[in-house]
Short mmCIF file of C-alpha atoms in Angstrom, two decimals:
data_model
loop_
_atom_site.label_atom_id
_atom_site.label_comp_id
_atom_site.label_asym_id
_atom_site.label_seq_id
_atom_site.Cartn_x
_atom_site.Cartn_y
_atom_site.Cartn_z
CA MET S 1099 -1.20 11.72 3.49
CA ALA S 1100 -0.27 8.21 2.28
CA HIS S 1101 -0.20 6.69 -1.19
CA LEU S 1102 0.26 3.04 -2.14
CA LYS S 1103 1.75 1.65 -5.34
CA LYS S 1104 2.34 -1.93 -6.48
CA ASN S 1105 5.46 -2.52 -8.57
CA THR S 1106 6.89 -5.29 -10.74
CA ARG S 1107 10.40 -6.68 -10.36
CA GLY S 1108 11.56 -4.65 -13.34
CA ALA S 1109 10.75 -1.38 -11.57
CA VAL S 1110 12.80 -2.14 -8.44
CA PRO S 1111 16.29 -1.02 -9.68
CA GLY S 1112 14.91 2.37 -10.72
CA LEU S 1113 13.11 2.79 -7.41
CA ALA S 1114 16.29 1.92 -5.54
CA VAL S 1115 18.21 4.61 -7.41
CA HIS S 1116 15.58 7.19 -6.45
CA PHE S 1117 15.08 6.09 -2.84
CA GLU S 1118 18.79 5.82 -2.03
CA ARG S 1119 19.89 8.82 -4.12
CA LYS S 1120 22.41 6.80 -6.12
CA THR S 1121 22.78 9.52 -8.76
CA ASP S 1122 23.27 13.29 -8.83
CA HIS S 1123 21.42 13.62 -12.15
CA HIS S 1124 17.80 13.58 -11.01
CA THR S 1125 14.88 13.87 -13.42
CA ASN S 1126 12.83 15.29 -10.53
CA LYS S 1127 13.66 19.01 -10.56
CA GLU S 1128 12.26 19.48 -7.03
CA ILE S 1129 15.22 17.63 -5.50
CA ASP S 1130 17.64 20.00 -3.78
CA VAL S 1131 20.92 18.05 -3.58
CA SER S 1132 22.30 20.55 -1.06
CA LYS S 1133 19.77 19.16 1.46
CA SER S 1134 20.26 15.47 0.69
CA TYR S 1135 22.51 15.09 3.72
CA LEU S 1136 19.36 15.51 5.86
CA ASN S 1137 17.78 12.35 4.41
CA GLN S 1138 17.38 9.39 6.77
CA GLU S 1139 17.98 5.71 6.06
CA LEU S 1140 15.89 3.86 8.66
CA MET S 1141 17.19 0.42 7.65
CA ALA S 1142 20.90 1.04 8.09
CA ASP S 1143 22.05 -2.59 8.18
CA GLY S 1144 25.00 -2.28 5.82
CA SER S 1145 23.13 -3.54 2.74
CA ASP S 1146 21.04 -1.75 0.12
CA MET S 1147 17.46 -1.94 -1.09
CA LEU S 1148 18.15 -4.13 -4.13
CA SER S 1149 20.14 -6.67 -2.08
CA ARG S 1150 17.38 -6.91 0.53
CA PHE S 1151 14.75 -7.32 -2.16
CA ASN S 1152 16.62 -10.16 -3.91
CA ALA S 1153 17.37 -11.85 -0.59
CA ARG S 1154 13.72 -11.84 0.45
CA LEU S 1155 12.59 -13.20 -2.93
CA ASN S 1156 15.05 -16.09 -2.50
CA ASP S 1157 13.33 -16.99 0.78
CA VAL S 1158 9.77 -17.13 -0.58
CA TYR S 1159 7.95 -18.39 -3.65
CA CYS S 1160 7.30 -15.87 -6.43
CA MET S 1161 5.83 -16.63 -9.86
CA LYS S 1162 8.29 -16.17 -12.73
CA ARG S 1163 6.18 -13.62 -14.60
CA ASP S 1164 7.07 -10.05 -15.57
CA ASP S 1165 3.70 -8.66 -14.49
CA VAL S 1166 3.79 -10.02 -10.92
CA LYS S 1167 3.61 -7.19 -8.38
CA ALA S 1168 6.60 -8.22 -6.28
CA LEU S 1169 7.13 -4.94 -4.40
CA ALA S 1170 4.71 -2.57 -2.69
CA THR S 1171 5.61 0.99 -1.75
CA TRP S 1172 3.93 3.41 0.62
CA ILE S 1173 4.70 7.13 0.42
CA VAL S 1174 3.76 8.87 3.69
CA THR S 1175 4.06 12.67 3.69
CA LEU S 1176 4.59 14.84 6.75
CA PRO S 1177 1.26 16.23 8.12
CA GLU S 1178 0.77 20.00 8.00
CA GLU S 1179 0.41 20.20 11.79
CA ILE S 1180 4.10 19.31 12.30
CA ALA S 1181 5.46 20.92 9.13
CA GLU S 1182 7.09 23.64 11.28
CA ALA S 1183 8.00 21.30 14.15
CA PRO S 1184 11.65 20.63 15.09
CA TYR S 1185 13.61 18.12 13.07
CA GLU S 1186 13.58 15.71 16.04
CA GLN S 1187 9.76 15.58 16.10
CA GLN S 1188 9.54 15.12 12.35
CA SER S 1189 12.10 12.31 12.56
CA ALA S 1190 10.12 10.69 15.40
CA PHE S 1191 6.98 10.81 13.24
CA PHE S 1192 8.68 8.93 10.39
CA GLU S 1193 10.28 6.38 12.75
CA ALA S 1194 6.90 5.69 14.40
CA THR S 1195 5.28 5.33 10.96
CA THR S 1196 8.00 2.86 9.93
CA ASN S 1197 7.41 0.83 13.09
CA PHE S 1198 3.68 0.73 12.31
CA LEU S 1199 4.38 -0.46 8.74
CA ASN S 1200 6.83 -3.11 9.97
CA GLU S 1201 4.20 -4.40 12.38
CA ARG S 1202 1.47 -4.39 9.73
CA TYR S 1203 3.36 -6.02 6.85
CA GLY S 1204 6.16 -7.88 8.66
CA GLN S 1205 9.61 -6.44 9.33
CA GLU S 1206 11.15 -9.45 7.57
CA ASN S 1207 9.46 -8.29 4.36
CA ALA S 1208 10.70 -4.68 4.51
CA VAL S 1209 13.40 -3.78 1.98
CA ALA S 1210 13.57 0.05 2.30
CA ALA S 1211 12.55 2.84 4.68
CA VAL S 1212 13.99 6.16 3.55
CA VAL S 1213 12.97 9.70 4.55
CA HIS S 1214 13.57 12.45 1.98
CA TYR S 1215 14.01 15.96 3.32
CA ASP S 1216 15.51 17.28 0.08
CA GLU S 1217 12.20 17.70 -1.77
CA THR S 1218 9.33 20.18 -1.37
CA THR S 1219 7.57 18.17 1.36
CA PRO S 1220 9.36 15.71 3.67
CA HIS S 1221 8.10 12.16 3.10
CA LEU S 1222 8.83 8.51 3.84
CA HIS S 1223 9.38 5.87 1.14
CA TYR S 1224 8.60 2.46 2.62
CA ALA S 1225 9.03 -0.60 0.40
CA PHE S 1226 8.20 -4.21 1.21
CA VAL S 1227 7.60 -7.57 -0.46
CA PRO S 1228 3.91 -8.53 0.01
CA VAL S 1229 4.18 -12.04 1.48
CA VAL S 1230 1.45 -14.42 2.74
CA PHE S 1231 1.44 -18.04 3.87
CA ASP S 1232 -0.01 -20.47 1.33
CA ASP S 1233 -1.99 -23.00 3.41
CA LYS S 1234 -2.46 -25.40 0.49
CA LYS S 1235 1.24 -25.69 -0.33
CA SER S 1236 2.56 -24.90 3.16
CA ARG S 1237 4.96 -22.19 2.05
CA TYR S 1238 5.29 -18.42 1.96
CA LYS S 1239 4.49 -16.75 -1.35
CA VAL S 1240 4.38 -13.26 -2.90
CA SER S 1241 0.80 -12.05 -3.35
CA ALA S 1242 0.03 -8.34 -3.37
CA LYS S 1243 -3.64 -9.12 -3.97
CA GLU S 1244 -3.95 -11.07 -0.71
CA VAL S 1245 -1.87 -8.71 1.42
CA LEU S 1246 -3.21 -5.37 0.16
CA THR S 1247 -6.91 -6.16 0.30
CA ARG S 1248 -9.75 -3.67 0.19
CA HIS S 1249 -10.07 -3.99 3.96
CA ASP S 1250 -6.39 -3.15 4.41
CA LEU S 1251 -6.75 0.02 2.31
CA GLN S 1252 -10.00 1.02 4.03
CA THR S 1253 -8.53 0.80 7.52
CA PHE S 1254 -4.96 1.90 6.82
CA HIS S 1255 -5.24 5.63 7.53
CA GLU S 1256 -7.35 5.23 10.67
CA ASP S 1257 -5.11 2.48 12.05
CA LEU S 1258 -1.98 4.55 11.39
CA ASN S 1259 -3.67 7.60 12.90
CA GLN S 1260 -4.56 5.82 16.14
CA ASP S 1261 -1.12 4.21 16.44
CA LEU S 1262 0.68 7.54 16.02
CA LYS S 1263 -1.54 9.22 18.62
CA LYS S 1264 -0.57 6.54 21.13
CA VAL S 1265 3.20 6.79 20.66
CA LEU S 1266 3.70 10.49 19.81
CA PRO S 1267 2.66 12.92 22.59
CA PHE S 1268 2.96 15.96 20.27
CA TYR S 1269 0.72 14.42 17.61
CA GLU S 1270 -2.82 15.68 18.28
CA HIS S 1271 -4.97 16.36 15.23
CA GLY S 1272 -4.05 13.27 13.29
CA ILE S 1273 -3.82 12.56 9.60
CA LEU S 1274 -7.59 12.40 9.07
CA ASN S 1275 -8.66 15.98 8.44
CA ASN S 1276 -11.09 17.86 6.20
CA LYS S 1277 -8.56 17.69 3.36
CA THR S 1278 -8.50 13.89 3.36
CA LEU S 1279 -11.62 12.09 2.13
CA PRO S 1280 -11.88 8.41 3.15
CA PHE S 1281 -11.96 7.00 -0.39
CA GLU S 1282 -11.71 3.26 -0.59
CA ASN S 1283 -9.75 3.01 -3.81
CA VAL S 1284 -7.02 5.55 -4.57
CA ALA S 1285 -6.74 4.51 -8.21
CA ASP S 1286 -10.47 5.02 -8.83
CA ILE S 1287 -10.49 8.47 -7.30
CA LYS S 1288 -7.40 9.49 -9.28
CA LYS S 1289 -9.10 8.31 -12.47
CA TYR S 1290 -12.22 10.29 -11.52
CA ASN S 1291 -10.21 13.47 -10.82
CA ASP S 1292 -8.21 13.02 -14.05
CA GLN S 1293 -11.46 12.86 -16.00
CA PHE S 1294 -12.75 15.95 -14.19
CA ASN S 1295 -9.57 17.94 -14.92
CA ALA S 1296 -9.47 16.77 -18.55
CA LEU S 1297 -12.98 18.10 -19.12
CA LYS S 1298 -12.02 21.43 -17.56
CA LYS S 1299 -9.00 21.70 -19.90
CA GLU S 1300 -11.08 20.74 -22.93
CA LEU S 1301 -13.62 23.41 -22.01
CA ALA S 1302 -10.88 26.06 -21.71
CA ASP S 1303 -9.35 25.05 -25.09
CA ILE S 1304 -12.70 25.29 -26.88
CA GLU S 1305 -13.43 28.70 -25.36
CA ASP S 1306 -10.01 29.94 -26.56
CA ASN S 1307 -10.74 28.59 -30.05
CA ILE S 1308 -14.08 30.39 -30.14
CA ARG S 1309 -12.50 33.69 -29.10
CA VAL S 1310 -9.93 33.42 -31.92
CA LYS S 1311 -12.60 32.67 -34.56
CA GLN S 1312 -14.82 35.50 -33.32
CA ALA S 1313 -11.89 37.90 -33.67
CA VAL S 1314 -11.31 36.72 -37.29
CA LEU S 1315 -15.00 37.23 -38.12
CA GLN S 1316 -14.96 40.73 -36.65
CA ILE S 1317 -11.91 41.74 -38.73
CA THR S 1318 -13.43 40.30 -41.94
CA ASP S 1319 -16.78 42.02 -41.43
CA GLN S 1320 -14.99 45.33 -40.82
CA ALA S 1321 -12.97 44.96 -44.06
CA LEU S 1322 -16.12 44.32 -46.11
CA THR S 1323 -17.81 47.37 -44.64
CA GLU S 1324 -14.82 49.58 -45.48
CA VAL S 1325 -14.70 48.37 -49.13
CA ASP S 1326 -18.43 48.99 -49.66
CA LEU S 1327 -18.10 52.47 -48.17
CA ALA S 1328 -15.10 53.35 -50.38
CA GLU S 1329 -16.93 52.19 -53.55
CA LYS S 1330 -19.97 54.30 -52.70
CA GLN S 1331 -17.79 57.37 -52.04
CA ILE S 1332 -16.11 56.99 -55.49
CA GLU S 1333 -19.45 56.70 -57.27
CA ASP S 1334 -20.75 59.83 -55.54
CA PHE S 1335 -17.53 61.69 -56.34
CA LYS S 1336 -17.74 60.76 -60.05
CA GLN S 1337 -21.30 62.05 -60.26
CA ASP S 1338 -20.27 65.28 -58.58
CA LEU S 1339 -17.51 65.80 -61.19
CA SER S 1340 -19.92 65.47 -64.07
CA LYS S 1341 -22.03 68.27 -62.55
CA ASN S 1342 -19.18 70.81 -62.37
CA LEU S 1343 -20.50 74.26 -63.43
CA PHE S 1344 -17.33 75.14 -65.31
CA GLY S 1345 -17.26 71.86 -67.24
CA LYS S 1346 -13.85 71.04 -65.95
CA THR S 1347 -12.68 68.21 -63.75
CA VAL S 1348 -9.67 67.92 -61.54
CA LEU S 1349 -9.37 64.15 -62.13
CA LYS S 1350 -10.16 62.26 -65.31
CA PRO S 1351 -12.97 59.68 -65.21
CA ASP S 1352 -10.48 57.09 -66.54
CA ASP S 1353 -8.40 57.56 -63.44
CA LEU S 1354 -11.44 56.95 -61.30
CA ASP S 1355 -12.32 53.84 -63.34
CA ARG S 1356 -8.86 52.45 -62.77
CA PHE S 1357 -9.18 53.19 -59.07
CA LYS S 1358 -12.55 51.47 -59.08
CA ARG S 1359 -11.03 48.38 -60.76
CA VAL S 1360 -8.44 48.25 -57.99
CA LEU S 1361 -11.21 48.39 -55.43
CA ALA S 1362 -13.10 45.66 -57.32
CA THR S 1363 -10.06 43.44 -57.08
CA MET S 1364 -9.90 44.19 -53.37
CA LYS S 1365 -13.55 43.40 -52.99
CA LYS S 1366 -13.14 40.11 -54.87
CA ALA S 1367 -10.40 39.09 -52.48
CA THR S 1368 -12.54 40.18 -49.57
CA LEU S 1369 -15.56 38.25 -50.88
CA GLN S 1370 -13.36 35.19 -51.12
CA SER S 1371 -12.38 35.81 -47.53
CA GLN S 1372 -16.08 36.15 -46.73
CA ASN S 1373 -16.73 32.69 -48.21
CA GLU S 1374 -13.97 31.31 -46.09
CA THR S 1375 -15.50 33.14 -43.16
CA GLU S 1376 -18.83 31.41 -43.80
CA GLN S 1377 -17.02 28.12 -43.59
CA VAL S 1378 -15.44 29.30 -40.38
CA LYS S 1379 -18.92 30.21 -39.11
CA GLN S 1380 -20.11 26.67 -39.85
CA VAL S 1381 -17.13 25.21 -38.00
CA LEU S 1382 -17.76 27.70 -35.23
CA GLY S 1383 -21.34 26.49 -34.98
CA GLN S 1384 -20.12 22.92 -34.63
CA VAL S 1385 -17.57 23.99 -32.02
CA GLU S 1386 -20.25 25.88 -30.10
CA ALA S 1387 -22.44 22.76 -30.15
CA GLN S 1388 -19.50 20.72 -28.85
CA LEU S 1389 -18.90 23.37 -26.23
CA ALA S 1390 -22.51 23.10 -25.07
CA ASP S 1391 -22.13 19.32 -24.75
CA VAL S 1392 -18.83 19.67 -22.88
CA GLN S 1393 -20.30 22.31 -20.59
CA GLU S 1394 -23.25 20.03 -19.86
CA ASP S 1395 -20.92 17.09 -19.14
CA TYR S 1396 -18.74 19.37 -17.02
CA GLN S 1397 -21.69 20.55 -14.95
CA LYS S 1398 -22.92 16.98 -14.48
CA LEU S 1399 -19.45 15.82 -13.44
CA LYS S 1400 -19.06 18.80 -11.14
CA ALA S 1401 -22.43 18.04 -9.52
CA ALA S 1402 -21.48 14.37 -9.15
CA HIS S 1403 -18.15 15.40 -7.66
CA GLN S 1404 -19.89 17.61 -5.09
CA LEU S 1405 -22.37 14.84 -4.23
CA LEU S 1406 -19.49 12.40 -3.79
CA GLN S 1407 -17.71 14.78 -1.46
CA ALA S 1408 -20.89 15.36 0.56
CA ASP S 1409 -21.55 11.62 0.72
CA GLN S 1410 -18.00 10.92 1.86
CA ARG S 1411 -18.22 13.61 4.55
CA GLU S 1412 -21.48 12.10 5.77
CA LYS S 1413 -19.94 8.62 5.83
CA GLN S 1414 -16.92 9.96 7.71
CA LYS S 1415 -19.24 11.61 10.24
CA MET S 1416 -21.16 8.35 10.71
CA ASP S 1417 -17.88 6.47 11.06
CA TYR S 1418 -16.79 8.82 13.84
CA VAL S 1419 -20.18 8.43 15.56
CA MET S 1420 -19.96 4.63 15.44
CA ARG S 1421 -16.40 4.65 16.76
CA ASP S 1422 -17.36 7.03 19.56
CA MET S 1423 -20.33 4.84 20.50
CA LEU S 1424 -18.24 1.65 20.51
CA LYS S 1425 -15.48 3.27 22.56
CA ASN S 1426 -17.50 5.24 25.15
CA ASP S 1427 -20.71 3.16 25.41
CA TYR S 1428 -19.38 -0.36 24.97
CA GLY S 1429 -15.67 -0.07 25.77
CA VAL S 1430 -14.58 -1.37 22.33
CA TYR S 1431 -11.47 0.46 21.14
CA LYS S 1432 -10.71 -1.64 18.10
CA LEU S 1433 -12.42 -4.39 16.11
CA SER S 1434 -10.25 -7.18 14.81
CA HIS S 1435 -10.30 -8.07 11.14
CA THR S 1436 -11.81 -11.45 12.09
CA ASP S 1437 -14.74 -9.79 13.87
CA VAL S 1438 -15.37 -7.36 11.02
CA GLU S 1439 -15.52 -10.13 8.41
CA ALA S 1440 -17.71 -12.33 10.64
CA ARG S 1441 -20.17 -9.51 11.34
CA TYR S 1442 -20.42 -8.84 7.62
CA VAL S 1443 -21.42 -12.49 7.02
CA LEU S 1444 -23.90 -12.43 9.91
CA TYR S 1445 -25.48 -9.28 8.50
CA LYS S 1446 -25.95 -11.03 5.14
CA LEU S 1447 -27.57 -14.00 6.87
CA ASP S 1448 -29.84 -11.85 9.07
CA HIS S 1449 -31.12 -9.95 6.04
CA GLU S 1450 -31.42 -13.06 3.82
CA GLU S 1451 -28.86 -11.77 1.31
CA LEU S 1452 -27.78 -15.33 0.56
CA THR S 1453 -25.23 -16.34 -2.02
CA LYS S 1454 -25.80 -18.99 -4.68
CA ASN S 1455 -22.10 -19.65 -5.08
CA LYS S 1456 -20.73 -22.65 -3.21
CA LYS S 1457 -17.20 -21.22 -2.99
CA THR S 1458 -18.50 -17.99 -1.45
CA ALA S 1459 -20.63 -19.91 1.05
CA GLN S 1460 -17.63 -22.02 2.06
CA SER S 1461 -15.60 -18.82 2.64
CA TRP S 1462 -18.45 -17.57 4.88
CA LEU S 1463 -18.27 -20.81 6.87
CA LYS S 1464 -14.50 -20.44 7.30
CA THR S 1465 -14.93 -16.80 8.43
CA LEU S 1466 -17.51 -17.70 11.07
CA THR S 1467 -15.61 -20.74 12.40
CA THR S 1468 -12.43 -18.66 12.64
CA ALA S 1469 -14.27 -16.02 14.66
CA ARG S 1470 -15.83 -18.74 16.85
CA ALA S 1471 -12.37 -20.07 17.69
CA ASP S 1472 -11.00 -16.60 18.52
CA PRO S 1473 -11.05 -16.14 22.33
CA ASP S 1474 -10.98 -12.34 21.95
CA THR S 1475 -14.04 -12.09 19.69
CA LYS S 1476 -16.72 -9.62 20.77
CA ILE S 1477 -19.51 -11.58 19.03
CA ALA S 1478 -21.79 -13.72 21.19
CA PRO S 1479 -20.91 -17.44 20.75
CA THR S 1480 -24.58 -18.37 20.36
CA ARG S 1481 -24.93 -15.95 17.45
CA LEU S 1482 -21.85 -17.41 15.76
CA ASP S 1483 -23.12 -20.97 16.30
CA ARG S 1484 -26.46 -20.08 14.77
CA GLY S 1485 -24.72 -18.44 11.82
CA ILE S 1486 -22.49 -21.50 11.28
CA GLU S 1487 -25.54 -23.77 11.14
CA GLN S 1488 -27.26 -21.42 8.68
CA VAL S 1489 -24.24 -21.45 6.35
CA LYS S 1490 -23.93 -25.23 6.52
CA ALA S 1491 -27.59 -25.56 5.56
CA LEU S 1492 -27.03 -23.07 2.74
CA ILE S 1493 -24.09 -25.10 1.37
CA ASN S 1494 -26.21 -28.28 1.45
CA ARG S 1495 -28.98 -26.53 -0.51
CA ILE S 1496 -26.50 -25.32 -3.12
CA ILE S 1497 -25.09 -28.85 -3.49
CA GLU S 1498 -28.60 -30.33 -3.88
CA LEU S 1499 -29.55 -27.75 -6.51
CA THR S 1500 -26.34 -28.48 -8.40
CA HIS S 1501 -27.04 -32.24 -8.36
CA ASP S 1502 -30.59 -31.68 -9.62
CA LEU S 1503 -29.32 -29.43 -12.38
CA PHE S 1504 -26.82 -31.99 -13.72
CA LYS S 1505 -29.11 -35.00 -13.18
CA GLY S 1506 -31.67 -33.61 -15.59
CA PRO S 1507 -35.35 -34.62 -15.93
CA SER S 1508 -36.47 -38.19 -15.11
CA LEU S 1509 -37.29 -40.54 -17.98
#
C-alpha cells in the first residue's frame, strides 16, 4: 500500500524529473505518455519540486554531508477496492492521503505531491524534508532519524487507514487487508524476501544444470554400448567366414581388420569421452550435494517464512482485539504517542526490567514527566507519579555505582 524511502540531496534532481515528468525519454517502460495528461499536481503553487526543496533547506539547518538523508518520499498506491471506482473518487483518495501526510509531517516541509495515472497502478508520490526542532540549539534541523522513527512506521498504515475512513464515505475496507502484513521494518522484510527468492533461483539453476549433465551421461553411455555391440558383431562375422563350407569368402579378412581398426579408433575416442564423463560424474556428485544443502536451506527458510506470516497474522488479530476492547469497553479511540511511550516505561518498571544506562534512564524520566504534564493523558496521575519516583531513584543508584566504580578500592 505505502512505501517509504529516505534520499540524499544528490538524488533530488532525478526524483524531480520523474515525479514531474520533465522528460519524454523514460527509463521506466511502464509509463504510457498518452495518459500523462491525467496526472495530478497537488501542490500547484507556480513553483517546482526542486525550488521548494532548496527553499526549505535554506530555512532550516542541514549538515553539509553527502550522505545526509535530506528528503523522504512516500509512495501510496491506490487500494484494490477502488481500482474500478470513478476518477473523482480516486482523486479524492489521493487528496485525502496528501492532507494526512501534510498533517503528519508538516505542510511547510512538503516539496511534492504528484499522482501518476500513466503507469500500471495509480499512485501518489509525496516528498518532504524531515524537519524537527532542536531543543539544545533552539533551531529547526533536518533529521530523518528523529522524524521517521520506528513508532512512526509502526503506526503509519493504521493511522492513515482510520483517517481515510473518517473523511471518505466510499472507503470501507481500508488499506489493512490479508495481503498486507504489519511488518515493522520494510527494509528488513525486503531483504528477507530477496534472500528467499535468491535461494529459489539458485535451486532452479542447479536443477537445470543436473538435467543437462544427466543428458550428457545418457548419450555417452549409449555410444559406448553401440561400439561394444558393433565390435562383437564383427568378431562373430569373421568367425562365420572362416567356417564357410565352400572355402570362399565374400569379404577379405584384411578388410574386416581395417574396419576393426576404425572401430578401435572410435572406441578410443569414446573411452576418452568416458573419462571426461567420469569427471562430469564427480562434478555432478558435488552439485547434487550442493543441491541437497540448498534444498535444506530452502525448506528451512520456507518454514521460517510461514511461521513469520502466521506470527504476524496472530499479532494483527491481537492488535484488532486490543483496539476493539479499548474502543468499545473503555471509549478510547486513539492513544497518543506520549501515552504509548509512557506506558512502555511503566511496563518496564512494573516488571523490573531496569536499565543500567544513565542516558536511557533520563529519557524514561523525560517521557513520564511529559505524560504527567499532558492534560489529555489516559494514565492515572498517581501511577505516573509513582513511576517518576522510581526512575529518579534508579538514576541515583546508577550515579552511585558509577562513583564507586571510578573511586576504586580504599587504601
